[in-house]
Amino acid sequence: MNKKIFYWDTTLDPIDYPNKIRKKFFYLSLKNRKRFVNWLGKISYKYHNQLSWWIKLPSSRDPNKSNLFKNIIILKVLHDIKIKNEKLFLKVDTKEFKNTIYRNINKKKIEKIEIKQKNYKGSFFLIKNIIYFLFTYSVVNFFTKKKDISTLDKVTLIDTFVDHRKGNDDVIYPNLQKFIMKKHSKNIFFVPTFIINRNLLNTFQRIRVFSKKNYLFKENYLSLSDITNSLFEILFKKNFDENFKKYDRIDCSSILKQELNSKKDFYSELVSKLNFLFIKKLKKENLNIKKSINRFENQSVDRAWNLGFRTFFPKAEILGYQGNLYYPQQPHQTPTFYEEKAKVIPNKIIVTSKYFKKPRQEFYKNLKVIVGPSIEKQDIFKKTKINHHYKYVLALSGIYSLDKKLLEWTIYALKKNKKLKVILKPHPILPIDKIIDIKSDIFKGQLKISNENIKNILEKTQILISSGPTGILLESLVYGCKLFYLFIDPSDILLLKNIPISKSMYELINGEKELLNKMNKFHSKKIRKKSNNLKELLYTRTNTKNVQLFV
């Protein structure tokens, strides 16, 4: 009897796996969430005092960058699953993962493994990154003057980012920037990191504008030899060529080494090394640094920043601000006990609600977490003008793969019911035309783009459709919207368990067909918005005392 072919493309997002695979994958992802962290901690112990380890992909725990956790769960699914009367064909992303599967899984289970063909642009990618960094370095050093802060007492440094967005305000802390300017504080400085932007003129203009404000440019402190030495270390030096501890009897050494040698996160590695050197230069100048505030996402650049200050300014107050609520889909934003031991996280984490303290201690119960102001969300406390102008609003997350899925499910529903209309709210960090062709027919009637600010759009919205690590999920509930929460990631469910929200406030949607059914059901129903106290539970008003955390 000829066996049927069971095909599993492991390179897809787990939500797109075959049904029985997807269920097993989701279950094992949640079950292994803490076990993976503990295993990674044991591996990291040997390298806890090496910055190079903490800025590499495997240690990041960032699912948007590293496939280590995903591939381990795939291996566990392959180990557990029983395929009867079928031939199992697999597609994987690397030859290292293919070899790892054959090394750990009974070969009788697998008929064939193919490797996904990639359009490799490695050299072009590296050159583009280097050119952009050298451009910003040159502009800063040729067109700005290094600020003399040697005579200032008790300096506070706040790390921030400059991206493609235009304007004269800080894109991360516009309200905080205005508050500091009103106080005429001369010892508080923003320290920007430039995110790669194709519009070099925009970068140039932002540098010129910020040079006249309370901004301290790292590039003014770094030499060309600092840059070339860092480049050499990243590109040519290999520090971790060995076999690693097994994960539940699974040998992951090959895929670990592959990620350690990957240049996928090259730009972040470069910025991280230079962050550390910048802080070392501050120490050599004997500056009086009282406080460091890191916009803490536990990325490689954050780790280097915190390690630098905890190494060279151990008496300073090292804070990490998490004004971005709680995103269980981003486990790396929740620090671990071994990251604390390595001093790559801040001394204290600032969150905006007491309800975020316990989730932040998921991997480290003794983590110091305090509640601070929602410095950039004070509009949420203003009086709202509630109306019901928009029936459905689709809010994107800023993560390419997730946003493609959000659009895919929504467009499926729109094509099945031509009477449905949706307002599309793109995320500011990811232009919509990079995800979808906005000239397609669906944008001519049923799908309309809105660039209104979040407050204005939520005041008009009856039902918000969204998912993933984005603050608009909880903000929509504050404004009384009904939330259609698309269940795309295994960890989506954890948000509902850790936040005090009623089940009547949301619908958990499993798949595009269920989304269509829910939209059809609510299409003729008018959602009556009800006031609630969520803004007082999930956000914190600024006051004279808590704003002092930033000064």
Coordinates of C-alpha atoms in Angstrom, one line a residue:
M1 CA 0.0 0.0 0.0
N2 CA 1.4 3.4 -1.0
K3 CA 1.8 5.7 2.0
K4 CA 0.5 9.3 1.8
I5 CA 3.0 12.1 2.1
F6 CA 2.8 14.2 5.3
Y7 CA 4.6 17.5 4.6
W8 CA 5.8 19.8 7.3
D9 CA 7.5 23.1 6.4
T10 CA 9.2 24.0 9.6
T11 CA 10.4 27.3 8.3
L12 CA 6.8 28.7 8.4
D13 CA 5.4 30.4 11.4
P14 CA 4.0 27.8 13.9
I15 CA 0.5 29.1 13.3
D16 CA 0.8 27.8 9.7
Y17 CA 1.9 24.3 10.7
P18 CA -0.4 21.3 10.0
N19 CA -3.2 21.1 12.6
K20 CA -1.9 18.2 14.7
I21 CA 1.7 19.6 14.6
R22 CA 0.5 23.1 15.5
K23 CA -1.4 21.9 18.6
K24 CA 1.6 19.9 19.8
F25 CA 4.0 22.8 19.1
F26 CA 1.9 25.3 21.0
Y27 CA 1.5 23.0 24.0
L28 CA 5.3 22.2 24.2
S29 CA 6.2 25.9 23.7
L30 CA 4.4 26.8 26.9
K31 CA 5.6 23.7 28.8
N32 CA 9.2 24.4 27.9
R33 CA 9.2 28.1 28.4
K34 CA 11.0 28.1 31.8
R35 CA 13.0 24.9 31.1
F36 CA 14.6 26.5 28.1
V37 CA 15.6 29.6 30.2
N38 CA 17.2 27.3 32.8
W39 CA 19.1 25.3 30.2
L40 CA 20.4 28.5 28.5
G41 CA 21.5 29.7 31.9
K42 CA 23.7 26.6 32.5
I43 CA 25.3 27.1 29.1
S44 CA 25.8 30.8 29.7
Y45 CA 27.5 30.2 33.1
K46 CA 30.9 29.6 31.4
Y47 CA 30.7 32.9 29.5
H48 CA 29.0 35.1 32.1
N49 CA 31.8 37.6 32.1
Q50 CA 32.2 37.8 28.2
L51 CA 30.2 40.6 26.5
S52 CA 30.6 38.7 23.2
W53 CA 28.4 35.9 24.5
W54 CA 25.6 38.3 25.6
I55 CA 25.3 40.0 22.3
K56 CA 25.0 36.8 20.2
L57 CA 21.7 35.4 18.9
P58 CA 21.4 32.2 21.1
S59 CA 21.7 34.1 24.4
S60 CA 19.2 36.8 23.2
R61 CA 16.1 34.6 23.8
D62 CA 14.5 36.9 21.2
P63 CA 12.1 34.8 19.0
N64 CA 12.2 37.5 16.3
K65 CA 16.0 37.0 15.9
S66 CA 16.9 33.6 17.2
N67 CA 15.3 30.3 16.0
L68 CA 17.0 28.3 18.8
F69 CA 13.9 27.8 21.0
K70 CA 11.7 27.2 18.0
N71 CA 14.0 24.5 16.6
I72 CA 14.3 22.8 20.0
I73 CA 10.5 22.6 20.2
I74 CA 10.4 21.2 16.6
L75 CA 12.8 18.5 17.7
K76 CA 10.7 17.7 20.7
V77 CA 7.6 17.5 18.5
L78 CA 9.4 15.1 16.1
H79 CA 10.4 13.0 19.0
D80 CA 6.9 12.7 20.4
I81 CA 4.7 12.7 17.3
K82 CA 3.5 9.4 15.8
I83 CA 3.0 9.4 12.0
K84 CA 1.0 6.3 10.9
N85 CA 0.7 5.2 7.3
E86 CA 2.4 8.4 6.1
K87 CA 5.8 9.5 4.8
L88 CA 7.1 12.5 6.7
F89 CA 8.7 15.1 4.5
L90 CA 10.4 18.1 6.2
K91 CA 11.6 21.4 5.0
V92 CA 14.2 23.2 7.3
D93 CA 16.1 26.5 7.1
T94 CA 19.7 25.3 7.5
K95 CA 21.9 22.3 6.9
E96 CA 22.9 22.5 10.6
F97 CA 19.3 21.9 11.6
K98 CA 18.9 19.1 9.1
N99 CA 22.0 17.4 10.6
T100 CA 20.7 17.9 14.1
I101 CA 17.4 16.2 13.2
Y102 CA 19.1 13.2 11.8
R103 CA 21.4 13.1 14.8
N104 CA 18.6 13.2 17.4
I105 CA 15.5 11.7 15.7
N106 CA 14.9 8.1 14.6
K107 CA 15.6 8.1 10.9
K108 CA 12.8 5.7 10.3
K109 CA 10.3 8.5 11.1
I110 CA 11.6 10.7 8.3
E111 CA 11.4 10.1 4.6
K112 CA 13.2 13.2 3.4
I113 CA 14.5 16.6 4.6
E114 CA 15.0 19.4 2.2
I115 CA 16.7 22.8 2.9
K116 CA 14.9 25.9 2.0
Q117 CA 16.7 27.9 -0.7
K118 CA 17.6 31.4 0.4
N119 CA 18.5 34.5 -1.6
Y120 CA 21.7 35.1 0.3
K121 CA 22.7 38.8 0.5
G122 CA 25.2 38.4 3.3
S123 CA 28.0 40.5 1.9
F124 CA 25.6 43.3 0.7
F125 CA 23.9 43.3 4.1
L126 CA 27.2 43.7 6.0
I127 CA 28.5 46.4 3.6
K128 CA 25.2 48.3 3.9
N129 CA 25.3 48.2 7.7
I130 CA 28.9 49.3 7.8
I131 CA 28.3 52.2 5.4
Y132 CA 25.4 53.5 7.4
F133 CA 27.3 53.4 10.7
L134 CA 30.3 55.2 9.1
F135 CA 27.9 57.8 7.6
T136 CA 26.4 58.6 11.0
Y137 CA 29.9 58.5 12.6
S138 CA 31.2 61.0 10.0
V139 CA 28.2 63.3 10.2
V140 CA 28.4 63.5 14.0
N141 CA 32.1 64.2 14.1
F142 CA 32.2 66.7 11.2
F143 CA 29.0 68.6 11.9
T144 CA 28.6 68.5 15.7
K145 CA 30.8 69.5 18.6
K146 CA 31.5 67.2 21.5
K147 CA 29.7 68.5 24.5
D148 CA 31.9 69.3 27.5
I149 CA 30.2 67.7 30.5
S150 CA 33.3 67.3 32.6
T151 CA 32.3 70.1 35.0
L152 CA 28.8 69.0 35.5
D153 CA 27.8 67.3 38.8
K154 CA 25.5 64.2 39.0
V155 CA 24.9 63.6 35.3
T156 CA 21.9 61.5 34.2
L157 CA 22.2 59.7 30.8
I158 CA 19.1 58.3 29.1
D159 CA 19.5 56.0 26.1
T160 CA 17.1 56.5 23.2
F161 CA 16.8 55.7 19.5
V162 CA 16.6 57.6 16.2
D163 CA 14.8 55.9 13.3
H164 CA 13.2 56.8 10.0
R165 CA 10.5 59.0 11.6
K166 CA 10.8 62.7 11.0
G167 CA 10.4 65.6 13.4
N168 CA 12.3 67.5 16.0
D169 CA 11.1 65.5 19.0
D170 CA 12.6 62.4 20.5
V171 CA 10.6 59.4 19.1
I172 CA 10.9 57.4 22.3
Y173 CA 10.5 60.1 25.0
P174 CA 8.8 63.2 23.5
N175 CA 7.0 64.0 26.7
L176 CA 10.0 63.4 28.9
Q177 CA 12.1 65.5 26.6
K178 CA 9.7 68.4 27.0
F179 CA 9.5 67.9 30.8
I180 CA 13.3 68.1 31.1
M181 CA 13.4 71.2 28.9
K182 CA 10.9 72.9 31.2
K183 CA 13.0 72.2 34.2
H184 CA 16.0 73.7 32.4
S185 CA 18.0 70.7 33.7
K186 CA 21.6 71.0 32.4
N187 CA 22.8 67.7 33.7
I188 CA 20.4 65.3 31.9
F189 CA 21.3 64.1 28.4
F190 CA 19.7 61.7 25.9
V191 CA 22.2 59.3 24.2
P192 CA 20.8 58.2 20.8
T193 CA 21.4 55.0 18.9
F194 CA 20.8 55.4 15.1
I195 CA 18.6 52.6 13.6
I196 CA 19.5 52.0 10.0
N197 CA 17.5 54.3 7.7
R198 CA 17.7 54.4 3.9
N199 CA 16.9 58.1 4.0
L200 CA 20.4 59.5 4.8
L201 CA 19.2 63.1 4.5
N202 CA 16.7 62.4 7.3
T203 CA 19.4 61.0 9.5
F204 CA 21.6 64.0 8.7
Q205 CA 18.8 66.5 9.6
R206 CA 18.0 64.7 12.8
I207 CA 21.7 64.8 13.9
R208 CA 21.8 68.6 13.2
V209 CA 18.6 69.2 15.2
F210 CA 19.5 67.0 18.2
S211 CA 23.1 68.5 18.4
K212 CA 21.5 71.7 19.5
K213 CA 19.6 70.0 22.3
N214 CA 20.5 68.0 25.4
Y215 CA 21.9 65.1 23.3
L216 CA 25.2 63.4 23.9
F217 CA 26.5 61.6 20.8
K218 CA 28.5 58.4 21.4
E219 CA 30.3 58.9 18.1
N220 CA 32.1 62.0 19.6
Y221 CA 33.8 59.7 22.1
L222 CA 34.7 56.8 19.8
S223 CA 37.8 56.6 17.6
L224 CA 38.1 54.9 14.2
S225 CA 40.3 52.3 15.8
D226 CA 37.5 51.5 18.2
I227 CA 35.3 50.8 15.2
T228 CA 37.8 48.8 13.2
N229 CA 38.7 46.7 16.2
S230 CA 35.1 46.0 17.0
L231 CA 34.4 45.1 13.3
F232 CA 37.4 42.7 13.3
E233 CA 36.2 40.9 16.5
I234 CA 32.6 40.5 15.2
L235 CA 33.6 39.4 11.7
F236 CA 36.6 37.2 12.3
K237 CA 36.9 36.2 15.9
K238 CA 35.2 32.9 17.0
N239 CA 35.1 32.3 20.8
F240 CA 32.5 29.5 21.2
D241 CA 33.6 26.5 19.1
E242 CA 32.7 23.6 21.3
N243 CA 30.0 21.1 22.2
F244 CA 27.3 22.4 24.5
K245 CA 25.1 20.8 27.2
K246 CA 22.3 18.8 25.8
Y247 CA 18.6 19.9 26.1
D248 CA 16.6 16.9 27.4
R249 CA 19.1 14.5 25.7
I250 CA 18.9 16.5 22.5
D251 CA 22.3 17.6 21.1
C252 CA 21.8 21.2 20.0
S253 CA 25.5 22.1 19.5
S254 CA 25.3 22.3 15.7
I255 CA 22.4 24.8 15.6
L256 CA 23.9 26.7 18.5
K257 CA 27.2 27.2 16.7
Q258 CA 25.4 28.2 13.5
E259 CA 23.6 31.0 15.3
L260 CA 26.8 32.0 17.2
N261 CA 28.6 32.4 13.8
S262 CA 25.6 34.1 12.1
K263 CA 25.9 37.7 11.1
K264 CA 22.1 38.2 11.0
D265 CA 22.3 40.7 13.9
F266 CA 25.6 42.2 12.9
Y267 CA 24.6 45.9 13.3
S268 CA 23.3 45.3 16.8
E269 CA 26.5 43.5 17.7
L270 CA 28.5 46.4 16.4
V271 CA 26.5 49.0 18.3
S272 CA 26.6 46.9 21.4
K273 CA 30.4 46.7 21.5
L274 CA 30.7 50.4 20.8
N275 CA 28.1 51.1 23.6
F276 CA 30.4 49.4 26.0
L277 CA 33.5 51.3 24.7
F278 CA 31.6 54.6 24.9
I279 CA 30.9 54.0 28.6
K280 CA 34.5 53.0 29.2
K281 CA 35.6 56.3 27.6
L282 CA 33.2 58.2 30.0
K283 CA 35.0 56.6 32.9
K284 CA 38.4 57.5 31.6
E285 CA 37.2 61.2 31.5
N286 CA 36.3 60.9 35.2
L287 CA 32.7 62.1 34.6
N288 CA 30.3 62.2 37.5
I289 CA 27.5 59.9 36.3
K290 CA 24.7 59.7 38.9
K291 CA 22.1 57.8 36.9
S292 CA 21.7 55.7 33.8
I293 CA 18.3 55.0 32.3
N294 CA 18.0 52.3 29.7
R295 CA 14.9 51.8 27.5
F296 CA 15.1 48.2 28.5
E297 CA 14.0 45.5 26.1
N298 CA 17.0 43.2 27.0
Q299 CA 18.4 43.5 23.5
S300 CA 22.1 43.2 22.9
V301 CA 22.5 47.0 22.8
D302 CA 20.7 47.2 26.2
R303 CA 23.0 44.5 27.7
A304 CA 26.1 46.2 26.6
W305 CA 24.8 49.5 28.0
N306 CA 24.0 48.0 31.4
L307 CA 27.1 46.0 31.7
G308 CA 29.2 49.1 30.9
F309 CA 27.6 51.2 33.6
R310 CA 27.6 48.4 36.2
T311 CA 31.2 47.8 35.4
F312 CA 32.6 51.4 35.2
F313 CA 30.1 53.3 37.3
P314 CA 29.0 50.7 40.0
K315 CA 27.9 53.5 42.4
A316 CA 25.5 55.0 39.9
E317 CA 21.8 54.2 39.8
I318 CA 21.2 51.9 36.9
L319 CA 17.6 51.8 35.9
G320 CA 15.7 50.0 33.1
Y321 CA 12.4 51.6 31.9
Q322 CA 9.7 49.4 30.5
G323 CA 6.9 51.7 29.5
N324 CA 5.8 49.2 26.9
L325 CA 3.4 47.2 29.2
Y326 CA 3.7 43.4 29.2
Y327 CA 4.4 41.3 26.1
P328 CA 4.6 37.6 27.0
Q329 CA 5.4 36.9 23.3
Q330 CA 8.7 38.6 23.9
P331 CA 10.2 36.3 26.7
H332 CA 13.6 38.1 26.4
Q333 CA 12.1 41.2 27.9
T334 CA 11.7 39.3 31.1
P335 CA 15.1 39.1 32.7
T336 CA 16.7 36.0 34.2
F337 CA 18.7 35.2 37.3
Y338 CA 21.9 34.5 35.3
E339 CA 21.6 37.8 33.3
E340 CA 21.6 39.5 36.7
K341 CA 24.7 37.6 37.7
A342 CA 26.4 38.7 34.5
K343 CA 25.4 42.3 35.2
V344 CA 23.9 42.8 31.7
I345 CA 20.5 44.0 33.1
P346 CA 19.8 47.1 35.2
N347 CA 19.8 47.1 39.0
K348 CA 16.1 47.9 38.9
I349 CA 13.3 47.7 36.4
I350 CA 10.6 50.3 36.1
V351 CA 7.2 49.1 35.0
T352 CA 4.0 51.1 34.8
S353 CA 1.6 49.0 36.8
K354 CA 1.7 46.7 39.8
Y355 CA 0.1 44.0 37.6
F356 CA 3.3 43.9 35.5
K357 CA 5.6 43.2 38.4
K358 CA 4.9 39.5 38.9
P359 CA 5.1 38.6 35.1
R360 CA 8.5 40.4 35.0
Q361 CA 9.7 38.1 37.7
E362 CA 8.7 35.0 35.9
F363 CA 12.4 33.8 35.4
Y364 CA 13.9 35.6 38.4
K365 CA 11.8 36.0 41.5
N366 CA 14.3 38.3 43.2
L367 CA 14.3 40.8 40.3
K368 CA 13.9 44.4 41.7
V369 CA 10.9 45.8 40.0
I370 CA 9.3 49.2 40.9
V371 CA 6.3 51.1 39.5
G372 CA 6.9 54.3 37.7
P373 CA 4.9 56.8 35.5
S374 CA 3.6 56.0 32.1
I375 CA 5.6 59.0 31.0
E376 CA 4.5 58.8 27.3
K377 CA 0.9 57.7 27.9
Q378 CA -0.5 60.6 29.9
D379 CA -3.1 61.3 27.3
I380 CA -4.9 58.2 28.4
F381 CA -5.9 60.0 31.5
K382 CA -7.5 62.9 29.6
K383 CA -11.2 63.1 29.1
T384 CA -12.3 61.0 26.1
K385 CA -14.7 61.8 23.3
I386 CA -16.3 58.5 22.8
N387 CA -18.2 57.7 19.6
H388 CA -18.8 54.6 17.4
H389 CA -17.6 55.9 14.0
Y390 CA -15.4 52.9 13.2
K391 CA -16.8 49.4 13.4
Y392 CA -13.6 47.5 12.9
V393 CA -10.0 48.7 13.2
L394 CA -7.0 46.5 12.4
A395 CA -3.9 47.5 14.4
L396 CA -0.5 46.2 13.3
S397 CA 2.3 45.4 15.6
G398 CA 5.5 46.5 13.7
I399 CA 6.7 42.9 13.4
Y400 CA 6.8 41.9 9.7
S401 CA 5.8 38.2 9.9
L402 CA 3.0 38.9 12.4
D403 CA 1.6 41.8 10.5
K404 CA 1.4 39.8 7.3
K405 CA -0.6 37.2 9.2
L406 CA -2.9 39.9 10.7
L407 CA -3.5 41.2 7.2
E408 CA -4.0 37.7 5.7
W409 CA -6.7 36.8 8.2
T410 CA -8.5 40.1 7.9
I411 CA -8.4 40.2 4.1
Y412 CA -9.7 36.7 4.0
A413 CA -12.8 37.9 6.0
L414 CA -13.2 40.9 3.7
K415 CA -13.1 38.9 0.5
K416 CA -15.7 36.5 1.9
N417 CA -18.1 39.3 3.0
K418 CA -18.0 42.3 0.7
K419 CA -20.1 44.3 3.2
L420 CA -17.4 44.3 5.8
K421 CA -15.1 47.4 6.0
V422 CA -12.0 47.8 8.2
I423 CA -9.8 50.8 9.1
L424 CA -6.1 49.8 9.0
K425 CA -3.7 51.4 11.6
P426 CA -0.1 50.7 10.6
H427 CA 2.6 50.6 13.2
P428 CA 5.0 53.7 13.0
I429 CA 8.2 51.6 12.9
L430 CA 7.1 49.5 9.9
P431 CA 5.8 51.3 6.8
I432 CA 2.7 49.6 5.4
D433 CA 4.0 49.4 1.8
K434 CA 6.8 47.1 3.0
I435 CA 4.2 44.5 4.0
I436 CA 1.5 44.7 1.3
D437 CA 0.8 46.4 -2.0
I438 CA -1.5 49.3 -1.0
K439 CA -2.5 49.7 -4.7
S440 CA -4.4 46.4 -4.6
D441 CA -8.2 46.3 -5.0
I442 CA -8.9 45.6 -1.4
F443 CA -7.7 49.2 -0.5
K444 CA -10.1 50.7 -3.0
G445 CA -13.2 50.1 -0.8
Q446 CA -13.0 47.7 2.1
L447 CA -9.7 48.5 3.7
K448 CA -8.8 52.1 4.5
I449 CA -5.5 53.3 6.0
S450 CA -5.6 55.7 8.9
N451 CA -2.5 57.4 10.4
E452 CA -4.5 59.1 13.2
N453 CA -2.9 58.9 16.6
I454 CA -3.9 56.0 18.9
K455 CA -6.0 58.1 21.2
N456 CA -8.1 59.6 18.4
I457 CA -8.6 56.3 16.6
L458 CA -9.6 54.3 19.7
E459 CA -12.1 56.9 20.7
K460 CA -13.9 56.1 17.5
T461 CA -13.5 52.4 17.5
Q462 CA -16.1 49.7 18.4
I463 CA -14.0 46.6 17.8
L464 CA -10.2 46.4 17.6
I465 CA -8.5 43.5 15.7
S466 CA -4.9 42.8 16.7
S467 CA -2.4 40.5 18.3
G468 CA 1.1 40.2 19.5
P469 CA 3.5 42.5 21.4
T470 CA 1.8 45.9 20.9
G471 CA 0.4 48.3 23.5
I472 CA -2.7 49.1 21.6
L473 CA -4.3 45.8 22.7
L474 CA -4.7 46.9 26.3
E475 CA -5.2 50.6 25.3
S476 CA -8.2 49.5 23.3
L477 CA -9.8 48.0 26.4
V478 CA -9.2 51.2 28.3
Y479 CA -11.2 53.1 25.7
G480 CA -14.0 50.6 26.0
C481 CA -13.4 48.8 22.7
K482 CA -14.2 45.2 22.1
L483 CA -11.0 43.3 21.4
F484 CA -10.7 40.6 18.7
Y485 CA -7.5 39.0 19.9
L486 CA -6.1 36.8 17.2
F487 CA -4.5 33.7 18.7
I488 CA -1.3 33.5 16.6
D489 CA 1.5 32.9 19.1
P490 CA 1.5 30.2 21.9
S491 CA 2.3 32.9 24.4
D492 CA -0.7 35.1 23.5
I493 CA -2.7 33.2 26.1
L494 CA -0.4 34.4 28.9
L495 CA -1.5 38.0 28.5
L496 CA -5.0 37.1 29.4
K497 CA -3.9 35.1 32.4
N498 CA -1.8 37.9 33.9
I499 CA -3.9 41.0 33.3
P500 CA -7.1 41.8 35.3
I501 CA -9.5 42.0 32.3
S502 CA -13.0 40.5 32.0
K503 CA -13.8 37.8 29.5
S504 CA -16.6 40.0 28.2
M505 CA -14.0 42.5 26.9
Y506 CA -12.4 40.3 24.3
E507 CA -12.9 37.4 21.8
L508 CA -10.0 35.0 21.4
I509 CA -10.0 34.2 17.7
N510 CA -8.6 30.9 16.3
G511 CA -8.0 31.2 12.6
E512 CA -9.2 33.3 9.7
K513 CA -12.6 31.4 9.4
E514 CA -13.4 32.1 13.0
L515 CA -12.5 35.8 12.5
L516 CA -14.9 35.9 9.6
N517 CA -17.7 34.3 11.7
K518 CA -17.1 36.8 14.5
M519 CA -17.1 39.8 12.2
N520 CA -20.3 38.6 10.6
K521 CA -21.9 38.1 14.0
F522 CA -20.9 41.5 15.3
H523 CA -21.4 43.4 12.0
S524 CA -25.0 44.4 12.7
K525 CA -24.5 44.8 16.5
K526 CA -23.5 48.1 17.9
I527 CA -20.9 47.8 20.7
R528 CA -21.9 50.1 23.5
K529 CA -18.7 51.3 25.1
K530 CA -18.6 51.2 28.9
S531 CA -16.3 53.1 31.1
N532 CA -13.9 51.0 33.2
N533 CA -11.0 51.6 35.6
L534 CA -8.3 49.8 33.5
K535 CA -6.4 53.0 32.9
E536 CA -5.8 53.3 36.7
L537 CA -4.8 49.7 36.9
L538 CA -2.5 49.4 33.9
Y539 CA -1.0 52.9 33.7
T540 CA 0.4 55.4 36.3
R541 CA -0.1 59.1 36.3
T542 CA 3.0 61.3 36.5
N543 CA 3.4 63.2 39.8
T544 CA 6.2 65.2 41.4
K545 CA 7.6 62.2 43.1
N546 CA 7.6 59.5 40.4
V547 CA 8.9 61.7 37.7
Q548 CA 12.1 62.2 39.8
L549 CA 13.0 58.7 38.6
F550 CA 14.1 60.2 35.3
V551 CA 16.1 63.2 36.7

